[in-house]
Coordinates of C-alpha atoms and ligand atoms in Angstrom, one line a residue:
M1 CA -22.9 -18.5 -4.5
S2 CA -21.2 -17.2 -1.4
I3 CA -17.4 -16.9 -1.2
T4 CA -15.8 -18.2 2.0
I5 CA -12.1 -17.3 2.7
L6 CA -9.8 -18.5 5.4
G7 CA -7.2 -15.7 6.0
I8 CA -3.9 -16.4 7.7
E9 CA -1.5 -13.8 9.1
S10 CA 2.0 -14.6 10.5
S11 CA 4.2 -11.7 9.4
C12 CA 5.6 -10.7 12.8
D13 CA 4.6 -11.9 16.3
D14 CA 0.9 -12.4 16.0
T15 CA -0.5 -15.8 14.7
S16 CA -4.0 -15.1 13.4
A17 CA -6.6 -16.9 11.4
A18 CA -10.0 -15.5 10.3
V19 CA -13.0 -16.6 8.2
I20 CA -14.6 -14.0 5.9
R21 CA -17.8 -14.8 4.0
D22 CA -18.7 -12.3 1.3
E23 CA -16.9 -9.4 3.2
V24 CA -18.5 -10.4 6.5
M25 CA -16.1 -11.4 9.3
L26 CA -17.3 -14.7 10.8
S27 CA -14.3 -15.2 13.1
N28 CA -11.0 -13.6 13.8
V29 CA -8.6 -15.4 16.2
I30 CA -5.3 -13.8 17.3
A31 CA -2.6 -15.5 19.3
S32 CA -0.1 -12.9 20.5
Q33 CA 3.4 -14.1 21.5
A34 CA 4.3 -13.2 25.1
V35 CA 7.7 -14.8 24.7
H36 CA 9.2 -11.5 23.3
E37 CA 8.3 -9.4 26.4
A38 CA 11.5 -10.5 28.2
Y39 CA 13.7 -9.3 25.3
G40 CA 12.1 -5.9 24.8
G41 CA 11.4 -6.6 21.1
V42 CA 10.5 -9.4 18.7
V43 CA 13.2 -12.2 18.5
P44 CA 12.7 -13.5 14.9
E45 CA 13.7 -17.1 15.7
L46 CA 11.4 -17.3 18.7
A47 CA 8.6 -15.7 16.6
S48 CA 8.7 -18.4 13.9
R49 CA 8.8 -21.2 16.5
A50 CA 5.8 -19.8 18.3
H51 CA 3.9 -19.5 14.9
Q52 CA 4.6 -23.2 14.3
Q53 CA 3.1 -24.1 17.7
N54 CA 0.1 -21.7 17.2
I55 CA -0.9 -22.1 13.6
I56 CA -3.0 -25.3 13.8
P57 CA -4.9 -24.5 17.0
V58 CA -5.5 -20.9 15.8
V59 CA -6.9 -22.1 12.4
S60 CA -9.0 -24.8 14.1
E61 CA -10.5 -22.2 16.5
A62 CA -11.2 -19.8 13.7
L63 CA -13.1 -22.4 11.7
K64 CA -15.0 -23.6 14.8
R65 CA -16.0 -20.0 15.8
A66 CA -17.2 -19.3 12.3
G67 CA -19.2 -22.6 12.2
V68 CA -17.6 -23.7 8.9
T69 CA -15.7 -26.9 8.0
P70 CA -12.6 -26.9 5.7
E71 CA -14.8 -28.3 2.9
D72 CA -16.9 -25.0 3.1
L73 CA -13.9 -22.9 2.1
S74 CA -13.6 -21.3 -1.4
A75 CA -9.9 -20.4 -0.9
V76 CA -7.1 -19.9 1.7
A77 CA -5.3 -16.5 1.8
F78 CA -2.0 -15.8 3.5
T79 CA 0.4 -12.8 4.0
R80 CA 3.2 -13.1 1.5
G81 CA 5.1 -10.0 2.9
P82 CA 6.4 -7.7 4.1
G83 CA 7.5 -9.2 7.5
L84 CA 10.0 -11.5 9.1
M85 CA 11.0 -14.3 6.7
G86 CA 10.8 -17.1 9.3
S87 CA 7.4 -15.9 10.5
L88 CA 6.0 -15.4 6.9
L89 CA 7.2 -18.9 6.0
V90 CA 5.0 -20.5 8.6
G91 CA 1.8 -19.0 7.2
T92 CA 2.9 -19.5 3.6
S93 CA 3.8 -23.2 4.1
F94 CA 0.6 -23.8 6.1
A95 CA -1.6 -22.2 3.4
K96 CA 0.1 -24.1 0.6
G97 CA -0.3 -27.4 2.4
F98 CA -3.9 -26.8 3.4
T99 CA -5.0 -25.7 -0.1
T100 CA -3.2 -28.7 -1.6
A101 CA -5.0 -31.1 0.7
L102 CA -8.4 -29.5 0.1
N103 CA -7.7 -28.9 -3.6
I104 CA -8.9 -25.3 -3.4
P105 CA -7.2 -22.0 -4.6
L106 CA -4.5 -20.1 -2.8
V107 CA -4.5 -16.3 -2.7
D108 CA -1.4 -14.4 -1.6
V109 CA -1.9 -11.0 0.1
N110 CA 0.3 -7.9 0.6
H111 CA 0.3 -7.1 4.3
L112 CA 0.3 -3.3 3.8
Q113 CA -2.6 -3.4 1.3
A114 CA -4.4 -5.6 3.9
H115 CA -4.0 -3.0 6.7
V116 CA -5.9 -0.5 4.4
M117 CA -8.4 -3.2 3.6
A118 CA -9.3 -3.6 7.3
H119 CA -11.8 -0.8 6.5
F120 CA -13.7 -3.2 4.3
I121 CA -14.3 -5.9 7.0
K122 CA -18.1 -6.0 7.6
R123 CA -19.4 -6.9 11.0
S124 CA -22.8 -7.9 9.5
P125 CA -24.2 -8.1 5.9
D126 CA -25.9 -4.6 6.4
D127 CA -22.8 -2.9 7.8
N128 CA -22.1 0.0 5.4
T129 CA -19.5 2.0 7.3
Q130 CA -16.8 1.4 4.7
P131 CA -15.1 4.5 3.1
P132 CA -16.1 5.0 -0.5
F133 CA -13.2 5.1 -3.0
P134 CA -11.1 7.2 -3.5
F135 CA -9.9 8.2 0.0
L136 CA -6.6 9.1 1.7
C137 CA -5.2 6.6 4.3
L138 CA -2.5 7.1 7.0
L139 CA -1.0 3.7 7.6
V140 CA 1.1 3.7 10.8
S141 CA 2.4 0.5 12.2
G142 CA 5.6 -1.1 13.7
G143 CA 7.3 -1.2 10.3
N144 CA 5.6 1.5 8.3
S145 CA 4.4 5.1 8.3
Q146 CA 2.9 6.1 5.0
I147 CA 0.2 8.4 3.5
I148 CA -1.5 6.5 0.8
K149 CA -3.9 7.5 -2.0
V150 CA -6.5 4.6 -2.2
E151 CA -8.2 4.5 -5.6
S152 CA -9.6 0.9 -5.3
Y153 CA -8.9 -2.3 -3.3
N154 CA -5.7 -2.8 -5.3
E155 CA -4.7 0.6 -6.6
M156 CA -2.8 2.4 -3.8
T157 CA -0.1 5.0 -4.2
V158 CA 2.2 6.2 -1.5
I159 CA 2.5 10.0 -1.4
G160 CA 4.6 10.3 1.7
Q161 CA 6.4 8.0 4.1
T162 CA 9.0 7.8 6.9
I163 CA 12.6 8.3 5.9
D164 CA 13.9 6.5 9.0
D165 CA 11.9 4.9 11.9
A166 CA 8.3 3.9 11.7
A167 CA 5.9 5.6 14.2
G168 CA 5.3 2.3 16.0
E169 CA 9.1 1.6 16.2
A170 CA 9.5 5.0 17.9
F171 CA 6.8 4.1 20.4
D172 CA 8.5 0.7 21.1
K173 CA 12.0 2.2 21.5
V174 CA 10.8 5.0 23.8
A175 CA 8.8 2.6 25.9
R176 CA 11.9 0.4 26.3
A177 CA 14.0 3.4 27.4
V178 CA 11.5 4.2 30.2
G179 CA 11.2 0.6 31.2
L180 CA 7.7 0.0 30.0
G181 CA 8.5 -3.2 28.0
Y182 CA 7.3 -4.5 24.7
P183 CA 5.0 -3.8 22.8
G184 CA 5.4 -0.2 23.9
G185 CA 2.6 1.5 22.0
P186 CA -0.3 0.3 24.1
K187 CA 1.7 0.9 27.3
I188 CA 2.6 4.5 26.4
D189 CA -1.0 5.1 25.3
K190 CA -2.2 4.0 28.8
L191 CA 0.5 5.8 30.9
A192 CA 0.2 9.0 28.8
K193 CA -3.3 9.5 30.1
E194 CA -1.8 10.3 33.5
G195 CA 0.7 12.8 32.1
N196 CA 0.9 16.3 30.8
P197 CA 1.3 16.3 27.0
D198 CA 2.8 19.8 27.1
A199 CA 5.3 19.2 29.9
I200 CA 8.3 18.7 27.6
E201 CA 8.7 20.4 24.2
F202 CA 10.0 17.6 21.9
P203 CA 10.9 18.4 18.2
R204 CA 8.4 18.0 15.3
A205 CA 10.7 17.0 12.4
K206 CA 10.2 18.2 8.9
V207 CA 11.8 16.5 5.9
A208 CA 13.4 19.1 3.6
G209 CA 11.9 19.1 0.2
S210 CA 9.2 16.5 0.8
E211 CA 6.2 17.9 2.8
Y212 CA 4.4 14.5 3.2
D213 CA 7.4 12.5 4.4
F214 CA 8.0 11.7 8.1
S215 CA 11.1 11.4 10.3
F216 CA 10.9 10.0 13.8
S217 CA 14.5 9.0 14.6
G218 CA 15.3 12.6 15.7
L219 CA 12.4 12.7 18.1
K220 CA 13.3 9.3 19.5
S221 CA 17.0 10.5 20.0
S222 CA 15.7 13.6 21.7
V223 CA 13.7 11.6 24.2
L224 CA 16.7 9.3 24.9
N225 CA 18.9 12.4 25.4
Y226 CA 16.4 13.9 27.8
I227 CA 16.5 10.7 29.9
N228 CA 20.3 10.5 29.8
K229 CA 20.7 14.1 30.9
C230 CA 18.3 13.6 33.8
E231 CA 20.2 10.4 34.8
M232 CA 23.6 12.2 34.6
K233 CA 22.4 15.1 36.7
K234 CA 20.7 12.6 39.0
E235 CA 17.4 14.4 38.5
A236 CA 14.1 12.5 38.6
F237 CA 11.7 12.9 35.7
D238 CA 8.0 12.2 35.5
R239 CA 7.6 9.1 33.2
A240 CA 3.9 9.9 32.5
D241 CA 4.8 13.5 31.5
L242 CA 7.7 12.2 29.3
V243 CA 5.6 9.6 27.4
A244 CA 2.6 12.0 27.1
S245 CA 4.9 14.7 25.6
F246 CA 6.5 12.2 23.2
Q247 CA 3.1 10.8 22.1
N248 CA 1.9 14.4 21.6
A249 CA 4.8 15.1 19.3
V250 CA 4.1 12.0 17.2
V251 CA 0.4 12.7 17.0
D252 CA 1.0 16.4 16.2
V253 CA 3.2 15.4 13.2
L254 CA 0.9 12.7 11.9
V255 CA -2.2 14.9 12.1
T256 CA -0.5 18.0 10.5
H257 CA 0.8 15.9 7.6
A258 CA -2.4 14.1 7.1
I259 CA -4.6 17.1 7.1
H260 CA -2.2 19.0 4.8
A261 CA -2.2 16.1 2.3
C262 CA -6.1 15.9 2.4
R263 CA -6.2 19.6 1.6
E264 CA -3.6 19.6 -1.1
Y265 CA -5.0 16.5 -2.8
N266 CA -8.6 17.5 -2.3
F267 CA -9.7 14.5 -0.3
E268 CA -12.8 14.8 1.9
K269 CA -12.5 11.2 3.1
F270 CA -9.6 10.2 5.4
A271 CA -8.9 6.8 7.0
I272 CA -6.3 5.5 9.5
A273 CA -4.9 2.0 9.6
G274 CA -2.1 -0.1 11.2
G275 CA -1.2 -0.8 14.9
V276 CA -0.5 2.9 15.9
A277 CA -4.0 3.8 14.5
S278 CA -5.4 2.1 17.7
N279 CA -3.7 4.9 19.8
S280 CA -6.4 6.7 21.6
A281 CA -4.7 10.2 21.5
L282 CA -4.2 9.9 17.7
R283 CA -7.8 8.8 17.1
S284 CA -9.2 11.7 19.1
A285 CA -6.8 14.3 17.6
M286 CA -7.4 13.0 14.1
S287 CA -11.2 13.0 14.7
K288 CA -11.2 16.6 15.8
A289 CA -8.9 17.8 13.0
C290 CA -11.1 16.1 10.4
E291 CA -14.2 17.6 11.9
D292 CA -12.6 21.1 11.9
N293 CA -11.6 20.7 8.2
G294 CA -14.9 19.2 7.0
I295 CA -13.3 15.8 6.3
K296 CA -15.1 12.5 7.0
F297 CA -12.9 10.3 9.3
Y298 CA -12.9 6.5 9.0
H299 CA -11.2 4.4 11.7
P300 CA -11.5 0.6 12.1
S301 CA -11.9 -0.8 15.7
P302 CA -8.5 -1.0 17.4
I303 CA -8.4 -4.9 17.2
L304 CA -8.7 -4.6 13.4
C305 CA -5.8 -1.9 13.3
T306 CA -3.2 -4.2 14.8
D307 CA -2.1 -7.3 12.9
N308 CA -5.0 -9.7 12.3
A309 CA -6.1 -12.2 9.7
A310 CA -9.6 -10.7 9.0
M311 CA -7.8 -8.0 7.0
I312 CA -6.0 -10.7 5.0
G313 CA -9.3 -12.4 4.3
A314 CA -11.0 -9.1 3.3
A315 CA -8.1 -8.2 0.9
A316 CA -8.2 -11.7 -0.5
Y317 CA -12.0 -11.6 -1.0
Y318 CA -11.6 -8.8 -3.6
E319 CA -8.7 -10.5 -5.3
Y320 CA -10.5 -13.8 -5.4
K321 CA -13.6 -12.1 -6.9
A322 CA -11.4 -10.5 -9.6
G323 CA -10.1 -14.0 -10.5
V324 CA -6.7 -13.8 -8.8
R325 CA -5.2 -17.2 -7.9
S326 CA -1.7 -17.7 -6.6
S327 CA 0.7 -20.4 -7.8
W328 CA 1.8 -23.0 -5.3
D329 CA 5.5 -22.3 -6.1
L330 CA 5.5 -18.7 -4.9
N331 CA 7.5 -17.8 -1.8
A332 CA 7.3 -15.3 1.0
V333 CA 8.9 -11.8 0.4
P334 CA 10.1 -10.1 3.5
N335 CA 10.6 -6.6 1.9
L336 CA 7.5 -6.6 -0.3
K337 CA 6.4 -3.0 -1.0
L338 CA 2.8 -1.6 -1.3
G339 CA 1.5 -2.3 -4.8
E340 CA 3.8 -5.3 -5.3
K341 CA 2.5 -8.8 -5.5
Ligands
KG4_401 O1 0.1 -3.1 12.7 P1 0.9 -3.8 13.8 O2 0.2 -4.7 14.7 O3 2.1 -4.6 13.2 C1 2.8 -4.2 12.0 O4 2.3 -4.5 10.9 O5 3.8 -3.5 12.2 O6 1.6 -2.6 14.6 C2 2.4 -2.9 15.7 C3 2.9 -1.5 16.2 C4 3.8 -1.7 17.4 O7 4.9 -0.8 17.2 C5 3.0 -1.2 18.6 O8 3.7 -0.7 19.6 C6 2.1 -0.2 17.9 O9 1.8 -0.7 16.7 N1 0.9 0.0 18.7 C7 0.5 1.2 19.2 C8 -0.7 1.0 19.9 N2 -1.1 -0.3 19.8 C9 -0.1 -0.9 19.0 N3 1.2 2.4 19.2 C10 0.6 3.4 19.9 N4 -0.6 3.3 20.6 C11 -1.2 2.1 20.6 N5 -2.4 2.0 21.4

């Protein structure tokens, strides 16, 4: 009998619902919240209010596009954490209410595990582009930058991570400093195409004593200092060159660390996940580095890298098949770590 899961994602500022049937994505609806643009970053209170407005229309649309009714569902899955508490609570409460009304199981999902599980979302029943276990995955998003050993759908070990800012956070802060607005990653990605990535030499930080860890706060400060110096001297700078050089420094560090980890741990399969994994410069640099080193490179389509509910449904599908059922009294956990339930 087929398994049909409704996935719900509301950890930050995207309200998303998706229907997954036996690993195949039948629908994936994402409502992004434009309200934060005016503030240059996510305002938690506004995010949870927007989730409340969006959740019912988004779920209705996901069911409609998938051609399923609530009675066809085997279970409802939701993001338990990590994320913003007010945002997580909207998805958590909705999932609890919906499963209670339908008298079907509830499955809680770890958002970080789900980013990796985006690789297992099939476009059709004969889609076999998924990476075979084990593989190494670089998860780079607004809240995380981690290198993860992936042994199975729920056995994941972090071997390196950022000791300060996440890569996406650095993109967002630099974008704000040059007046590009929020979210900064896609805007830097676009503007960088017009700039020279070697115009300004920004630092590539190394973390003493831990070769797989990252540090992006020094790079971010260096970009901000560069802008301040230019402003003090009343010198103009080329925004495209600046963001291209910043992006180049981030990509360089991510690629170097990832390839080093693949070599040291003997991985011939490497995957990327998370919002920053949709960055075009990172995708092409990683693709080339993997090719040069005889490593097979796996990359979900950009829409499945940024926050979406299809990855929640995909992660929950494996949990559900393994017999995992969540209790109706569990709560959202804003600082949930990879590997924690
Ligand atoms: O995975 P995601 O949607 O949310 C989290 O789980 O954090 O990642 C959002 C982050 C933001 O910091 C955003 O600026 C960044 O991913 N991002 C990008 C790109 N698209 C999104 N960064 C660089 N280039 C992109 N094309």
